[in-house]
mmCIF file of C-alpha atoms in Angstrom:
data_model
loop_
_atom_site.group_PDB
_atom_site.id
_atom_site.type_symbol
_atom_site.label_atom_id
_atom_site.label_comp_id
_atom_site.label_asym_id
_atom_site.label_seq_id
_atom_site.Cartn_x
_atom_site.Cartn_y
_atom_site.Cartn_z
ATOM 1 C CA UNK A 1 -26.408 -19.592 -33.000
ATOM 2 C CA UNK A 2 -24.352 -19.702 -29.906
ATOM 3 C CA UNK A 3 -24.544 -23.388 -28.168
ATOM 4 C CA UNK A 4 -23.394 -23.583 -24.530
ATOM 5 C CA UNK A 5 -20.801 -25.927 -26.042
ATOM 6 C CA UNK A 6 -19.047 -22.906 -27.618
ATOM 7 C CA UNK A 7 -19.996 -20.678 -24.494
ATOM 8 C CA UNK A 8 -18.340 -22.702 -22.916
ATOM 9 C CA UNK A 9 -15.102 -22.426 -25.090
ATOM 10 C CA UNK A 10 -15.250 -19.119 -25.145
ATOM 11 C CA UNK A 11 -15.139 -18.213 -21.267
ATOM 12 C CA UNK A 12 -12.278 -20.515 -21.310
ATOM 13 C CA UNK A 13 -9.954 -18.104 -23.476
ATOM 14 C CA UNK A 14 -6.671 -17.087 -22.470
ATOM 15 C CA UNK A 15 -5.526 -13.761 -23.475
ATOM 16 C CA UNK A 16 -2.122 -13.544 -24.813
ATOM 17 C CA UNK A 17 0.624 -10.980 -22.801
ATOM 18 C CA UNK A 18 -0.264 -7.312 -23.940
ATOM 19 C CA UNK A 19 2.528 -5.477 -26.084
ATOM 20 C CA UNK A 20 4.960 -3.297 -23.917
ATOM 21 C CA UNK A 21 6.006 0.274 -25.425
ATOM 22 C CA UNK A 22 9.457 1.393 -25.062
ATOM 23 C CA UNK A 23 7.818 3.967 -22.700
ATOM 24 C CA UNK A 24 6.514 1.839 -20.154
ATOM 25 C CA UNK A 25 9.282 2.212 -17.687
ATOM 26 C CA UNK A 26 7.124 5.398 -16.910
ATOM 27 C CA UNK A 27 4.587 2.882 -15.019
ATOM 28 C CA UNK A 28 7.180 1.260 -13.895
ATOM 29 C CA UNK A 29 9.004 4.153 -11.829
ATOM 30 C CA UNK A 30 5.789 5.047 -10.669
ATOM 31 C CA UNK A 31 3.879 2.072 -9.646
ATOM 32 C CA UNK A 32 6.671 -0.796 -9.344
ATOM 33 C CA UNK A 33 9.818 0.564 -8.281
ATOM 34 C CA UNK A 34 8.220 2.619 -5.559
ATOM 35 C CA UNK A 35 6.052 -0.261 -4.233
ATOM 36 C CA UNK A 36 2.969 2.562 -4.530
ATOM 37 C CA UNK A 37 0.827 -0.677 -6.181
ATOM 38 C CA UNK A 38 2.080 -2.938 -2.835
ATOM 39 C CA UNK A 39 1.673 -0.437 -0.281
ATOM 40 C CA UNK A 40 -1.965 -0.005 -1.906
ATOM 41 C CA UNK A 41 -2.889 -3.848 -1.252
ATOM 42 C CA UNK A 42 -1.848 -3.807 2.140
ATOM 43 C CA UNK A 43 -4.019 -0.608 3.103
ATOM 44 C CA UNK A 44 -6.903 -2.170 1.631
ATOM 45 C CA UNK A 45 -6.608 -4.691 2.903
ATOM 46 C CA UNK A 46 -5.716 -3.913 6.638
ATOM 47 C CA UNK A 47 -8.963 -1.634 6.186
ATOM 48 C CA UNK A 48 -10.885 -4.713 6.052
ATOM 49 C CA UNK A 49 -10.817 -5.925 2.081
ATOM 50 C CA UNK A 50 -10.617 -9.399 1.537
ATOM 51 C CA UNK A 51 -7.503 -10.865 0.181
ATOM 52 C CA UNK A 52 -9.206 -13.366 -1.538
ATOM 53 C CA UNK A 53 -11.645 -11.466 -3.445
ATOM 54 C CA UNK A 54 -9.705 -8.194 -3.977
ATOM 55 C CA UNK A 55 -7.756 -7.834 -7.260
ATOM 56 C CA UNK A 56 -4.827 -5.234 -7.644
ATOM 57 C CA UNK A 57 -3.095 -5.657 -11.163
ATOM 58 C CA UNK A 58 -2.273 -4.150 -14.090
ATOM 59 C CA UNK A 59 -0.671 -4.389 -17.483
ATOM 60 C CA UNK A 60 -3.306 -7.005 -18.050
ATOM 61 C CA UNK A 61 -6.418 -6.643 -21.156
ATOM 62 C CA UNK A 62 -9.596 -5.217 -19.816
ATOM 63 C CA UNK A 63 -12.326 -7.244 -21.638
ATOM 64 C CA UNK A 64 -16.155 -6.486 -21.515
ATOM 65 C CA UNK A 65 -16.133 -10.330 -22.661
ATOM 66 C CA UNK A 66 -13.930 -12.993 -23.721
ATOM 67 C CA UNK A 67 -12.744 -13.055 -27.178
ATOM 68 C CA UNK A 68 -9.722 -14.076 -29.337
ATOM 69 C CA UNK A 69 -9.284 -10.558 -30.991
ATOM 70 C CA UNK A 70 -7.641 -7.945 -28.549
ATOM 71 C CA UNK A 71 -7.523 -4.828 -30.471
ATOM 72 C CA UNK A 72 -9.459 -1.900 -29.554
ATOM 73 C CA UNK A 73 -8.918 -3.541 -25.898
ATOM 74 C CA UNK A 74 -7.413 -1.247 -23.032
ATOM 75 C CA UNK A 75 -4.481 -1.914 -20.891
ATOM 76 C CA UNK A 76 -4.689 -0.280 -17.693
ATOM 77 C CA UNK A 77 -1.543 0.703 -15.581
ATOM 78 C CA UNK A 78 -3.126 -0.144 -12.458
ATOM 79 C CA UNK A 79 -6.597 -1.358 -12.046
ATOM 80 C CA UNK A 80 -8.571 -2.705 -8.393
ATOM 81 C CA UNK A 81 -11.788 -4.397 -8.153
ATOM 82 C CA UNK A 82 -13.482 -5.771 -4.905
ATOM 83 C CA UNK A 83 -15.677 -8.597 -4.798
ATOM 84 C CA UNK A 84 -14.163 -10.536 -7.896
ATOM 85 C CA UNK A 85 -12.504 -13.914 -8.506
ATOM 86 C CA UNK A 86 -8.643 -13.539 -8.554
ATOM 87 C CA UNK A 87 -8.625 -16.618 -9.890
ATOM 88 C CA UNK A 88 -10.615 -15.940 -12.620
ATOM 89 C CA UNK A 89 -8.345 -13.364 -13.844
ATOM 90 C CA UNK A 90 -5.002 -15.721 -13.498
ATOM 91 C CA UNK A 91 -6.353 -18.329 -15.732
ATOM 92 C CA UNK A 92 -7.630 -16.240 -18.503
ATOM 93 C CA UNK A 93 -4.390 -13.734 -17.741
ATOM 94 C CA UNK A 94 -7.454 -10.655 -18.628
ATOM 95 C CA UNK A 95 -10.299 -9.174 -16.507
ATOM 96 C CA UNK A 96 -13.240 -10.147 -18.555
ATOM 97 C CA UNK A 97 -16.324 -8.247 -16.964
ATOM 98 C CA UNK A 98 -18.773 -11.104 -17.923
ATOM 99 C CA UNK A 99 -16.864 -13.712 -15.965
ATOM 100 C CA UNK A 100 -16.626 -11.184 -12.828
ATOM 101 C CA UNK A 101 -19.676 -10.091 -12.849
ATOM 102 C CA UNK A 102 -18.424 -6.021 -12.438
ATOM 103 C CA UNK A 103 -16.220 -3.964 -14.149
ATOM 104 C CA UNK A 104 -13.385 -2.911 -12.518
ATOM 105 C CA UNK A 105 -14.039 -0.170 -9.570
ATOM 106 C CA UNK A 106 -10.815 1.652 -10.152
ATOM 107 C CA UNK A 107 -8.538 2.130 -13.111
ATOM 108 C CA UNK A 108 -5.376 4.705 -13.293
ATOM 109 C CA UNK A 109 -3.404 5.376 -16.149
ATOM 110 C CA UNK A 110 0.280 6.795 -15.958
ATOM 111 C CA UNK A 111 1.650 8.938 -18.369
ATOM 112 C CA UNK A 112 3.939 8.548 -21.315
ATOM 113 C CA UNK A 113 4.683 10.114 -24.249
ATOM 114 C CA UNK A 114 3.035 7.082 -26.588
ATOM 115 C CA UNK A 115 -0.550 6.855 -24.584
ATOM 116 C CA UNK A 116 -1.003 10.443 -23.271
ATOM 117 C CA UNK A 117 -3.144 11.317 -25.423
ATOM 118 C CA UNK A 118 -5.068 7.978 -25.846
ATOM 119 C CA UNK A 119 -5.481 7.975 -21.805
ATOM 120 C CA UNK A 120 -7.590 11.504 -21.960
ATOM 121 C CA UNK A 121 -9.381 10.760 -24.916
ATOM 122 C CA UNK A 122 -10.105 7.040 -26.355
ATOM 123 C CA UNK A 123 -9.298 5.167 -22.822
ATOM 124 C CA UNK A 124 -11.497 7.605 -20.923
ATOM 125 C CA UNK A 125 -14.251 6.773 -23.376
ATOM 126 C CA UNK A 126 -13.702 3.205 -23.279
ATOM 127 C CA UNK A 127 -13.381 3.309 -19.540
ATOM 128 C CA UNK A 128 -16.757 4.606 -19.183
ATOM 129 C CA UNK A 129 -18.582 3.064 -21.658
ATOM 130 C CA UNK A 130 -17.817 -0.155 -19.715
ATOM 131 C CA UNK A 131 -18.549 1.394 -16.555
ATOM 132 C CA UNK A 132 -15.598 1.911 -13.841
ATOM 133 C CA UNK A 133 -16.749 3.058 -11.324
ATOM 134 C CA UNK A 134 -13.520 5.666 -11.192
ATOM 135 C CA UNK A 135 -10.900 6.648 -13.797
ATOM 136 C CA UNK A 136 -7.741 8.286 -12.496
ATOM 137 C CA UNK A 137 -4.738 9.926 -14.220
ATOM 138 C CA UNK A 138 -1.626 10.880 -13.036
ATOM 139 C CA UNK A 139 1.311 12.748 -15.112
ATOM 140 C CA UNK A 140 4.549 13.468 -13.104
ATOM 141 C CA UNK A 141 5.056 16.676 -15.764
ATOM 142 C CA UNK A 142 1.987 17.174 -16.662
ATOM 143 C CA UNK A 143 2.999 17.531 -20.567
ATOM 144 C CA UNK A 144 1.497 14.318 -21.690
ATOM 145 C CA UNK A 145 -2.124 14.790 -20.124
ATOM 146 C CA UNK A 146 -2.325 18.534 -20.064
ATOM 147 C CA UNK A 147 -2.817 18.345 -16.297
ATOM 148 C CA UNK A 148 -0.464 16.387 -13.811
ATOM 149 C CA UNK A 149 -3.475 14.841 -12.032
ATOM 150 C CA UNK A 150 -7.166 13.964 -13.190
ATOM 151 C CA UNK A 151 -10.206 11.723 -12.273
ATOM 152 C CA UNK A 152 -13.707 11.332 -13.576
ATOM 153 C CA UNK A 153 -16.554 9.123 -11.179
ATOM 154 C CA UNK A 154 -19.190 7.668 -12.907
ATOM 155 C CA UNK A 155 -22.414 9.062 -12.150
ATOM 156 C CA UNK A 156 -25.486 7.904 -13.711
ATOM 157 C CA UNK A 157 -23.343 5.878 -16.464
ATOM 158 C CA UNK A 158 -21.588 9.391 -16.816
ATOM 159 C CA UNK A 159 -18.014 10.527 -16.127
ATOM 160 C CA UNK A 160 -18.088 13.461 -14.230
ATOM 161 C CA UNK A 161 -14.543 15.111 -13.128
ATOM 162 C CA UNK A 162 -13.116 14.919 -9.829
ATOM 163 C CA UNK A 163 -12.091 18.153 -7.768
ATOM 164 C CA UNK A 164 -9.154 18.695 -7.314
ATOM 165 C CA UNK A 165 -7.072 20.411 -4.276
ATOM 166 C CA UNK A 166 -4.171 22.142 -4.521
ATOM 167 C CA UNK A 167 -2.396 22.330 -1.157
ATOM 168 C CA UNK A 168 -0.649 24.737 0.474
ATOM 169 C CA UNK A 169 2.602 23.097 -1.234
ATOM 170 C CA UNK A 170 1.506 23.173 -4.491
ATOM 171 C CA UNK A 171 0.385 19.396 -4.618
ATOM 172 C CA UNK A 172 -2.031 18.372 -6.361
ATOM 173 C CA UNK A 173 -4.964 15.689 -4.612
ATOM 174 C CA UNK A 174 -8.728 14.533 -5.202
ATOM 175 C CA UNK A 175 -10.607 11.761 -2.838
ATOM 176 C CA UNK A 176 -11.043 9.115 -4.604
ATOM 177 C CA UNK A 177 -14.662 7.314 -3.198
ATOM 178 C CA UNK A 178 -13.955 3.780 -4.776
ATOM 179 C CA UNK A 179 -10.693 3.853 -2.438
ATOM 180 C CA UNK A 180 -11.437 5.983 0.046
ATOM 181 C CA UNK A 181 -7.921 7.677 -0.329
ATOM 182 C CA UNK A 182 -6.700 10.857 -1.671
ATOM 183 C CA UNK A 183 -4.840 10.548 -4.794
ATOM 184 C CA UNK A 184 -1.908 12.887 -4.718
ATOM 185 C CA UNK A 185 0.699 14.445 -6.839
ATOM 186 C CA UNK A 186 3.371 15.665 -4.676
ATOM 187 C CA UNK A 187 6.652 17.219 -6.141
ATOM 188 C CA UNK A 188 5.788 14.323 -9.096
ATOM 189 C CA UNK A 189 5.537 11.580 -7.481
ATOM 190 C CA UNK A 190 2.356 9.522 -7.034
ATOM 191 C CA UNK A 191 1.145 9.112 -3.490
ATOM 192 C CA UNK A 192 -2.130 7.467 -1.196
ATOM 193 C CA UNK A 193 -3.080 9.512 1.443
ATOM 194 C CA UNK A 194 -5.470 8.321 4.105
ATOM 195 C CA UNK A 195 -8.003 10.890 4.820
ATOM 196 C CA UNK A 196 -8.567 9.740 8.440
ATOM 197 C CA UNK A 197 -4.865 11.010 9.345
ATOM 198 C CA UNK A 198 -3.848 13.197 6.424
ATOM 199 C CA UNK A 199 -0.880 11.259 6.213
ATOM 200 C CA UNK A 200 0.752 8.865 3.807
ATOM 201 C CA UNK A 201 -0.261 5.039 3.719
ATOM 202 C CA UNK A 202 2.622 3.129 5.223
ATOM 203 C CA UNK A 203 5.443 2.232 3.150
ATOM 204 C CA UNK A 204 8.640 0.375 2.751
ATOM 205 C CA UNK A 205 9.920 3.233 4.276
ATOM 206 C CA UNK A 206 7.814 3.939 6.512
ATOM 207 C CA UNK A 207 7.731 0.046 7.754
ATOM 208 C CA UNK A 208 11.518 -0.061 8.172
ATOM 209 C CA UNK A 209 11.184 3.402 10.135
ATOM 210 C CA UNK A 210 8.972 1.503 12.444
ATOM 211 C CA UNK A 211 11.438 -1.655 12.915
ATOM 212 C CA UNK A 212 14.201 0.732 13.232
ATOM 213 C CA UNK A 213 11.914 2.547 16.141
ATOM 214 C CA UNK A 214 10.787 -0.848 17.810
ATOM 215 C CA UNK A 215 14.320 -2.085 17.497
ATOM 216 C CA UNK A 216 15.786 1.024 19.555
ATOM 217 C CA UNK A 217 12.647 0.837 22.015
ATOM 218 C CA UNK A 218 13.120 -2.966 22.507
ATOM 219 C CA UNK A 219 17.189 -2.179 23.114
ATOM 220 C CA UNK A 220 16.679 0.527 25.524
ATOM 221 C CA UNK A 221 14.157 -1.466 27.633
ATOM 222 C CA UNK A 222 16.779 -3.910 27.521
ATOM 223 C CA UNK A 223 19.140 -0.878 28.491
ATOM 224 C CA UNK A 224 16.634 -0.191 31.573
ATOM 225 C CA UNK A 225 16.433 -3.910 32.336
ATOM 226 C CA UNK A 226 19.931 -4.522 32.461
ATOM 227 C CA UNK A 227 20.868 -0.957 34.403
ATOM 228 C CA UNK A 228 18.009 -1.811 36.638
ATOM 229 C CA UNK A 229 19.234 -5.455 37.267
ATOM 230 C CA UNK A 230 22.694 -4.136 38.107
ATOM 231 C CA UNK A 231 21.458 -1.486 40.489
ATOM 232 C CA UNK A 232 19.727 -4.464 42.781
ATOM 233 C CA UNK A 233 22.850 -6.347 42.615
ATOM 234 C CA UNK A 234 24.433 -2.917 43.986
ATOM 235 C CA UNK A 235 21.590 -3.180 46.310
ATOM 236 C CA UNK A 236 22.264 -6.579 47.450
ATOM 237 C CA UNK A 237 25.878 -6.243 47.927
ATOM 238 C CA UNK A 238 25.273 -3.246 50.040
ATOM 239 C CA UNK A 239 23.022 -5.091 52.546
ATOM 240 C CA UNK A 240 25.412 -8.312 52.252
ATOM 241 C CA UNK A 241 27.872 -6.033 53.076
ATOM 242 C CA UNK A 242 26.221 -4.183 56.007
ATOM 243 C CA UNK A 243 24.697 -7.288 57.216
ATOM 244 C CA UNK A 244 28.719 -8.846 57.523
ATOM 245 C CA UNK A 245 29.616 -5.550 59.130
ATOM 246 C CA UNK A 246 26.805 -5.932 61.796
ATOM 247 C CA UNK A 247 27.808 -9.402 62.460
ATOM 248 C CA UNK A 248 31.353 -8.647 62.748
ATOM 249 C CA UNK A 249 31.249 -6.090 65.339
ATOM 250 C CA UNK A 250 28.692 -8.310 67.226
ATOM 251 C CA UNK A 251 31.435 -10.730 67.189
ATOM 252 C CA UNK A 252 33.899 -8.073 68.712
ATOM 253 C CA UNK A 253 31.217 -6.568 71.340
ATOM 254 C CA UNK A 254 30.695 -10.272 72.458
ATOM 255 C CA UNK A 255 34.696 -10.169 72.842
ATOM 256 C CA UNK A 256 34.800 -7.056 74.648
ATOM 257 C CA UNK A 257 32.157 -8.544 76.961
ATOM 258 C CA UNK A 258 34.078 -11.501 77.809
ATOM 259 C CA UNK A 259 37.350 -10.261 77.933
ATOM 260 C CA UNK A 260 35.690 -7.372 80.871
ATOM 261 C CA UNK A 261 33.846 -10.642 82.736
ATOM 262 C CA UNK A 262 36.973 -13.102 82.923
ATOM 263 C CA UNK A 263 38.735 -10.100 84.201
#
């Protein structure tokens, strides 16, 4: 019999650090080293998620409950879910549906040689059978998944595939709903494309592009400023100059006239 004493015991488990394989730097290149998991955060939340109830991680067990045994549990690369208790997830170091309340509304999984296989086959199972909402795959060669990008939706506690695009370029993309960004594979490389612009979500590069911009606009106003500043000084000299002129050959005409009248 479970007591609440021992409820209670349980909900406070931590979950130990999950294995890393020696392929992981896969994720890594993908997710990490190009910011793509950073620049995600900040879109959703400039589109109006709440920082303190949205939860971007990965790496970390997925657990439909807390519990001291961890295999058969799945590791996702990168997993989102609105409406939850980051803080909840730091002190058990897991997402454990029972204490959030939801499963996870988006999970992706990145390629490698070791999961590949796993990820289309015993993760997408799991993945389902817990119930997020949308399970995403992405394989920069497409050798390890059979196909270089994937996603299933749940539908009626069902995954049903995705359609996918392929663009004019030979990219690969598919709306993801959960997001509300298009997931695309482009020249193998993972990127989030906004659907209201068609264009990428802003980056690191993009964010310097727009310092370096403001930076130039704010110098050549100061350009104008200072150009326009010197041209009233011109402008004041002039008339100083024309008004000293006037005066001096009032002086002179006053001469003239005085010179004529005493003569």
């Amino acid at each position: 019999m479970t007591t609440a004493k021992s409820r209670a015991a349980q909900s406070q488990i931590t979950f130990p650090d999950p294995d890393r394989m020696p392929d992981d730097m896969t994720t890594f290149e993908h997710l990490a080293a190009t910011g793509n998991a950073y620049h995600l955060l900040q879109h959703l939340i400039q589109q109006g998620s709440d920082r303190a109830t949205t939860l971007l991680t990965g790496e970390h067990f997925l657990s439909p409950a807390p519990t001291k045994i961890t295999k058969g549990l799945r590791i996702p690369d990168l997993l989102v879910a609105f409406d939850v208790d980051p803080a909840a997830f730091k002190q058990t170091n897991a997402y454990v549906i029972s204490q959030q309340g939801k499963p996870p509304d988006f999970v992706l999984e990145v390629a490698s040689a070791s999961t590949g296989r796993r990820d289309v086959g015993e993760k997408r199972d799991y993945y389902e059978r817990i119930g997020v909402a949308e399970f995403w795959r992405f394989d920069e060669t497409g050798r390890f998944h059979g196909a270089r990008l994937g996603g299933d939706r749940l539908v009626d506690g069902r995954y049903q595939p995705v359609e996918l695009e392929v663009l004019a370029s030979g990219d690969l993309q598919g709306y993801c709903v959960v997001l509300n960004l298009y997931l695309r594979w482009e020249d193998g490389q993972l990127g989030w494309y906004d659907p209201a612009t068609n264009r990428h979500i802003p980056t690191f590069e993009a964010e310097r592009a727009a310092r370096i911009e403001s930076d130039a606009a704010l110098m050549e106003s100061d350009t104008a400023l200072q150009m326009e500043r010197a041209a009233l000084q011109v402008e004041r000299a002039a008339r100083l100059e024309a008004e000293a002129r006037r005066v001096e050959l009032e002086a002179e005409n006053r001469r003239l006239r005085e010179a004529a009248d005493s003569a």
